[in-house]
Short mmCIF file of C-alpha atoms and ligand atoms in Angstrom, two decimals:
data_model
loop_
_atom_site.label_atom_id
_atom_site.label_comp_id
_atom_site.label_asym_id
_atom_site.label_seq_id
_atom_site.Cartn_x
_atom_site.Cartn_y
_atom_site.Cartn_z
CA MET N 1 110.14 73.28 83.58
CA THR N 2 109.76 74.89 86.94
CA GLN N 3 108.51 78.40 87.11
CA ILE N 4 109.69 81.17 89.40
CA MET N 5 106.33 81.42 91.36
CA ASP N 6 105.61 77.62 91.52
CA GLY N 7 104.03 76.86 94.90
CA ARG N 8 103.64 80.52 95.80
CA CYS N 9 100.14 81.83 96.96
CA ALA N 10 99.31 85.39 95.93
CA LEU N 11 96.36 87.62 97.02
CA VAL N 12 95.72 90.37 94.45
CA THR N 13 93.62 93.41 95.36
CA GLY N 14 92.51 96.19 93.05
CA ALA N 15 91.50 94.39 89.82
CA ARG N 16 88.29 95.53 88.28
CA ASN N 17 88.62 95.37 84.55
CA LYS N 18 91.01 94.46 81.69
CA TRP N 19 92.91 97.73 82.07
CA SER N 20 93.57 97.40 85.72
CA ILE N 21 97.23 97.15 86.61
CA ALA N 22 96.28 94.53 89.28
CA TRP N 23 94.79 92.36 86.55
CA HIS N 24 98.02 92.45 84.55
CA ILE N 25 100.01 91.62 87.74
CA ALA N 26 97.70 88.65 88.24
CA LEU N 27 98.37 87.56 84.71
CA SER N 28 102.15 87.82 85.23
CA LEU N 29 101.89 85.78 88.57
CA HIS N 30 99.67 83.17 86.83
CA ARG N 31 102.06 82.87 83.90
CA GLU N 32 104.90 82.14 86.37
CA GLY N 33 102.91 79.43 88.28
CA ALA N 34 101.50 81.22 91.32
CA ARG N 35 98.19 80.24 92.86
CA LEU N 36 95.92 83.22 92.87
CA ALA N 37 93.05 84.71 94.96
CA PHE N 38 91.48 88.08 94.24
CA SER N 39 89.95 90.69 96.56
CA VAL N 40 87.70 93.10 94.77
CA PHE N 41 85.71 96.15 95.95
CA GLY N 42 82.19 95.05 95.04
CA GLU N 43 79.78 92.91 93.05
CA ARG N 44 80.30 94.70 89.74
CA GLU N 45 84.04 94.26 90.07
CA GLU N 46 83.56 90.54 91.05
CA ASN N 47 81.45 89.80 87.96
CA SER N 48 83.96 91.62 85.76
CA VAL N 49 87.01 89.76 87.30
CA ARG N 50 85.20 86.39 87.07
CA LYS N 51 84.61 87.02 83.37
CA LEU N 52 88.31 87.98 82.86
CA MET N 53 89.40 84.83 84.68
CA ALA N 54 87.15 82.63 82.62
CA ASP N 55 88.55 84.14 79.39
CA ALA N 56 92.14 83.64 80.67
CA GLY N 57 91.61 80.15 81.98
CA ILE N 58 92.27 81.18 85.58
CA ASP N 59 90.59 79.38 88.43
CA ALA N 60 90.74 81.41 91.70
CA PRO N 61 88.41 82.55 94.43
CA VAL N 62 87.24 86.17 94.36
CA PHE N 63 86.40 87.77 97.74
CA GLN N 64 84.72 91.08 98.15
CA CYS N 65 86.32 93.60 100.46
CA ASP N 66 86.23 97.32 101.13
CA ALA N 67 89.90 97.83 102.08
CA SER N 68 89.06 100.90 104.15
CA SER N 69 87.15 98.70 106.63
CA ALA N 70 89.49 96.82 109.09
CA GLU N 71 86.70 94.29 109.76
CA GLN N 72 86.35 93.45 106.09
CA VAL N 73 90.10 93.18 105.71
CA GLU N 74 90.31 90.81 108.74
CA GLN N 75 87.53 88.66 107.15
CA LEU N 76 89.28 88.69 103.82
CA MET N 77 92.51 87.36 105.43
CA GLN N 78 90.55 84.64 107.18
CA GLN N 79 89.11 83.61 103.75
CA ALA N 80 92.58 83.80 101.99
CA GLY N 81 94.19 81.96 104.97
CA SER N 82 91.80 79.02 104.70
CA PHE N 83 92.04 78.90 100.94
CA PHE N 84 95.83 78.99 101.11
CA ASP N 85 96.27 76.68 104.13
CA GLY N 86 97.45 79.42 106.53
CA ARG N 87 100.20 80.94 104.41
CA LEU N 88 100.57 83.65 101.85
CA HIS N 89 103.70 84.68 99.76
CA CYS N 90 102.49 87.64 97.85
CA LEU N 91 100.21 90.48 98.58
CA VAL N 92 99.41 93.00 95.89
CA HIS N 93 97.99 96.34 96.93
CA ALA N 94 96.66 98.17 93.90
CA ILE N 95 94.03 100.35 95.48
CA ALA N 96 93.57 104.15 95.29
CA PHE N 97 90.60 106.50 95.41
CA ALA N 98 90.03 110.29 95.50
CA LYS N 99 87.00 112.31 94.63
CA LYS N 100 87.04 113.43 91.06
CA GLU N 101 86.63 117.12 92.15
CA GLU N 102 89.92 116.79 94.05
CA LEU N 103 91.88 115.82 91.00
CA SER N 104 91.73 119.10 89.07
CA GLY N 105 92.37 122.77 89.79
CA GLU N 106 94.43 123.91 92.80
CA TYR N 107 95.64 121.66 95.60
CA VAL N 108 95.10 124.40 98.06
CA ALA N 109 91.34 123.85 97.50
CA THR N 110 91.48 120.35 98.80
CA SER N 111 88.64 119.63 101.19
CA GLN N 112 89.32 118.09 104.65
CA ASP N 113 87.02 115.15 104.01
CA GLY N 114 88.55 114.70 100.49
CA PHE N 115 91.99 114.62 102.02
CA ALA N 116 90.94 112.08 104.63
CA LEU N 117 89.04 109.89 102.01
CA ALA N 118 92.01 109.81 99.68
CA HIS N 119 94.49 108.88 102.51
CA ASP N 120 92.12 106.23 104.02
CA ALA N 121 91.36 104.46 100.76
CA SER N 122 94.84 104.80 99.17
CA VAL N 123 97.35 104.62 102.12
CA TYR N 124 95.71 103.36 105.32
CA SER N 125 94.37 100.39 103.32
CA LEU N 126 97.93 99.19 102.77
CA ILE N 127 98.60 99.36 106.55
CA THR N 128 95.43 97.44 107.32
CA LEU N 129 96.09 94.79 104.62
CA ALA N 130 99.76 94.42 105.80
CA ARG N 131 98.74 94.08 109.50
CA ALA N 132 96.02 91.47 108.87
CA ALA N 133 98.13 89.50 106.34
CA ARG N 134 101.29 89.54 108.53
CA PRO N 135 100.60 86.13 110.26
CA LEU N 136 100.05 84.46 106.90
CA LEU N 137 103.03 86.22 105.28
CA ALA N 138 105.32 85.40 108.12
CA ARG N 139 104.80 81.63 107.82
CA GLU N 140 107.23 81.18 104.92
CA GLY N 141 108.32 84.74 104.31
CA GLY N 142 106.45 86.96 101.93
CA SER N 143 106.38 90.07 99.70
CA ILE N 144 104.04 92.97 99.64
CA VAL N 145 103.93 95.32 96.60
CA THR N 146 102.05 98.48 96.16
CA LEU N 147 101.58 100.96 93.30
CA THR N 148 102.71 104.55 93.34
CA TYR N 149 103.41 107.44 90.96
CA LEU N 150 105.88 110.22 90.47
CA GLY N 151 103.33 112.64 91.70
CA ALA N 152 104.49 111.72 95.22
CA GLU N 153 107.69 113.56 94.67
CA ARG N 154 107.03 116.24 92.01
CA VAL N 155 104.18 118.55 91.34
CA VAL N 156 102.06 116.97 88.60
CA PRO N 157 99.09 119.28 87.64
CA GLY N 158 95.73 117.70 88.60
CA TYR N 159 97.26 114.81 90.70
CA ASN N 160 96.84 117.05 93.79
CA VAL N 161 95.74 115.12 96.95
CA MET N 162 96.60 111.82 95.28
CA GLY N 163 100.27 113.00 95.10
CA VAL N 164 100.35 113.72 98.77
CA ALA N 165 98.64 110.33 99.48
CA LYS N 166 101.38 108.61 97.23
CA ALA N 167 104.03 110.34 99.30
CA ALA N 168 102.56 108.95 102.47
CA LEU N 169 102.20 105.52 100.69
CA GLU N 170 105.92 105.54 99.84
CA ALA N 171 106.86 106.54 103.39
CA SER N 172 104.63 103.78 104.66
CA VAL N 173 106.37 101.26 102.48
CA ARG N 174 109.60 102.14 104.29
CA TYR N 175 108.10 102.01 107.79
CA LEU N 176 106.33 98.74 107.04
CA ALA N 177 109.43 97.25 105.59
CA ALA N 178 111.32 98.10 108.81
CA ASP N 179 108.63 96.62 110.98
CA LEU N 180 108.14 93.43 109.05
CA GLY N 181 111.58 92.65 107.80
CA GLY N 182 112.52 90.59 110.81
CA GLU N 183 109.73 88.20 109.78
CA GLN N 184 111.21 88.04 106.26
CA ILE N 185 108.33 90.08 104.92
CA ARG N 186 109.40 92.46 102.31
CA VAL N 187 107.51 95.61 101.31
CA ASN N 188 108.22 97.53 98.05
CA ALA N 189 106.49 99.93 95.65
CA VAL N 190 106.41 100.14 91.89
CA SER N 191 106.19 103.62 90.59
CA ALA N 192 104.40 103.28 87.31
CA GLY N 193 104.31 105.76 84.51
CA PRO N 194 100.84 107.03 83.41
CA ILE N 195 98.68 104.21 81.95
CA LYS N 196 95.06 104.66 80.84
CA THR N 197 92.76 102.98 83.41
CA LEU N 198 89.57 103.89 85.07
CA ALA N 199 91.26 105.36 88.16
CA ALA N 200 93.64 107.42 85.90
CA GLY N 201 90.66 108.69 83.94
CA ALA N 202 89.56 110.77 86.95
CA ILE N 203 92.70 112.83 86.72
CA ALA N 204 92.26 116.14 84.75
CA GLY N 205 94.58 116.27 81.72
CA PHE N 206 95.66 112.65 82.03
CA ASP N 207 96.00 112.21 78.19
CA SER N 208 98.40 115.04 77.97
CA MET N 209 100.52 113.47 80.77
CA ILE N 210 100.88 110.32 78.61
CA GLN N 211 101.81 112.49 75.52
CA HIS N 212 104.41 114.49 77.67
CA VAL N 213 106.01 111.27 78.96
CA SER N 214 106.08 109.73 75.38
CA GLU N 215 108.01 112.82 74.16
CA ARG N 216 110.44 113.18 77.11
CA ALA N 217 111.10 109.76 78.60
CA PRO N 218 114.49 108.25 77.63
CA LEU N 219 112.60 105.29 75.98
CA LYS N 220 110.48 107.86 74.02
CA ARG N 221 107.26 106.14 74.82
CA ALA N 222 104.81 105.44 77.65
CA VAL N 223 104.90 102.14 79.46
CA ASP N 224 102.13 99.62 79.44
CA ALA N 225 100.53 97.59 82.26
CA ASP N 226 102.31 94.38 81.40
CA GLU N 227 105.64 96.12 81.87
CA VAL N 228 104.58 97.40 85.25
CA ALA N 229 103.28 93.89 86.07
CA ASP N 230 106.47 92.16 85.27
CA ALA N 231 108.41 94.51 87.52
CA ALA N 232 105.90 93.85 90.24
CA LEU N 233 106.34 90.09 89.63
CA PHE N 234 110.15 90.50 90.20
CA LEU N 235 109.58 92.24 93.48
CA LEU N 236 107.02 89.52 94.54
CA SER N 237 109.41 86.75 93.50
CA PRO N 238 112.38 85.12 95.29
CA LEU N 239 114.67 86.99 92.77
CA ALA N 240 114.09 90.17 94.80
CA ARG N 241 114.71 88.40 98.15
CA GLY N 242 117.31 90.97 99.22
CA ILE N 243 115.14 93.98 98.28
CA THR N 244 112.81 95.81 100.70
CA GLY N 245 111.58 99.35 101.46
CA GLU N 246 112.28 100.37 97.81
CA THR N 247 110.35 102.19 95.09
CA LEU N 248 111.19 100.84 91.70
CA TYR N 249 110.35 103.08 88.71
CA VAL N 250 108.69 101.63 85.59
CA ASP N 251 108.22 104.70 83.56
CA GLY N 252 110.56 104.48 80.59
CA GLY N 253 113.06 106.48 82.62
CA TYR N 254 110.91 109.64 82.78
CA ASN N 255 111.78 110.24 86.41
CA ILE N 256 115.52 110.82 85.69
CA THR N 257 114.91 113.65 83.20
CA ALA N 258 114.84 117.35 84.02
CA MET N 259 111.36 117.33 82.33
P1 LIG D 301 91.98 100.77 88.53
O1 LIG D 301 90.80 101.76 88.53
O2 LIG D 301 91.78 99.71 87.61
O3 LIG D 301 92.22 100.26 89.99
C1 LIG D 301 91.98 100.90 91.14
C2 LIG D 301 91.31 99.92 92.14
O4 LIG D 301 91.09 100.47 93.43
C3 LIG D 301 89.92 99.52 91.60
O5 LIG D 301 89.88 98.04 91.47
C4 LIG D 301 88.99 99.85 92.82
O6 LIG D 301 87.90 98.94 93.02
C5 LIG D 301 89.96 99.81 93.94
N1 LIG D 301 89.51 100.42 95.13
C6 LIG D 301 89.29 101.72 95.42
N2 LIG D 301 88.82 101.98 96.60
C7 LIG D 301 88.77 100.72 97.25
C8 LIG D 301 88.51 100.23 98.51
N3 LIG D 301 88.01 101.13 99.45
N4 LIG D 301 88.55 98.96 98.80
C9 LIG D 301 88.98 98.12 97.83
N5 LIG D 301 89.39 98.48 96.57
C10 LIG D 301 89.22 99.72 96.29
O7 LIG D 301 93.18 101.63 88.26
P2 LIG D 301 94.73 101.37 88.22
O8 LIG D 301 95.37 102.55 87.46
O9 LIG D 301 95.01 100.03 87.83
O10 LIG D 301 95.18 101.63 89.76
C11 LIG D 301 95.94 100.66 90.59
C12 LIG D 301 96.97 101.39 91.36
O11 LIG D 301 97.98 101.83 90.45
C13 LIG D 301 96.50 102.61 92.11
O12 LIG D 301 97.12 102.66 93.39
C14 LIG D 301 97.06 103.80 91.24
O13 LIG D 301 97.13 104.99 91.94
C15 LIG D 301 98.29 103.12 90.81
N6 LIG D 301 98.94 103.83 89.65
C16 LIG D 301 98.30 104.01 88.54
C17 LIG D 301 98.89 104.62 87.46
C18 LIG D 301 98.21 104.85 86.15
O14 LIG D 301 98.59 105.65 85.35
N7 LIG D 301 97.13 104.13 85.85
C19 LIG D 301 100.25 105.09 87.63
C20 LIG D 301 100.84 104.96 88.84
C21 LIG D 301 100.20 104.29 89.90
#
């Protein structure tokens, strides 16, 4: 039986452990027949992802890349390009970072360097990756998916500078979609409900966010990483070939409520 991602080449960034949303997206892509390559932040992440791959029976290269370095991203795309014979169909951007001290208390206290760091790692990395991947994605048409959160639009206590970075990320999705659409490169975001991961653990009061969503969301529960992954898979797949510049909510419907 043919699978929806048969013959498709996917580069997944942002996996670091079994909780990472990026790892679950990789599992969904693998399940549907995609060829995978991983880009990880450092050696510890590489070892962790290699172990996960071995346990899951996945054979794929793992490249190290600091996505806030344009040089390293260029090198990453050269490595991915030679592995995938000069083409790429899917690029997953699942990268975010802010200093822990910026993720509690008042937003008004955000430091200038904390603001810059959060935007550099969490937003500009998408632009750098999209620019460097463009020639590979343009070969046969491609799809970029990034991960965002409702804190981009609403004030979520503790989310602070990351909410402002996610607003810039969602706007970047629209601008990139407009730039790259003529080459049949689509750019979309999945807005995930709160899921316990290492990055999420840095946000003050995160457990109560999950509790709040479980009580108020129309589905009366929080979502899990596999549900987010399957929505990302849809956007990465030819099933979403007419969709670009969008933010798709996978949050049990929480975003439609008055809260
Ligand atoms: P995670 O901690 O597993 O993943 C974050 C990843 O970002 C890590 O792999 C880390 O190595 C990587 N990273 C940070 N700085 C980097 C850099 N300079 N270069 C390369 N990689 C870098 O956590 P996650 O929750 O799976 O996060 C993935 C994405 O999902 C993030 O964009 C996050 O904001 C978003 N998201 C998460 C939730 C949630 O509740 N967990 C909800 C909505 C959106």
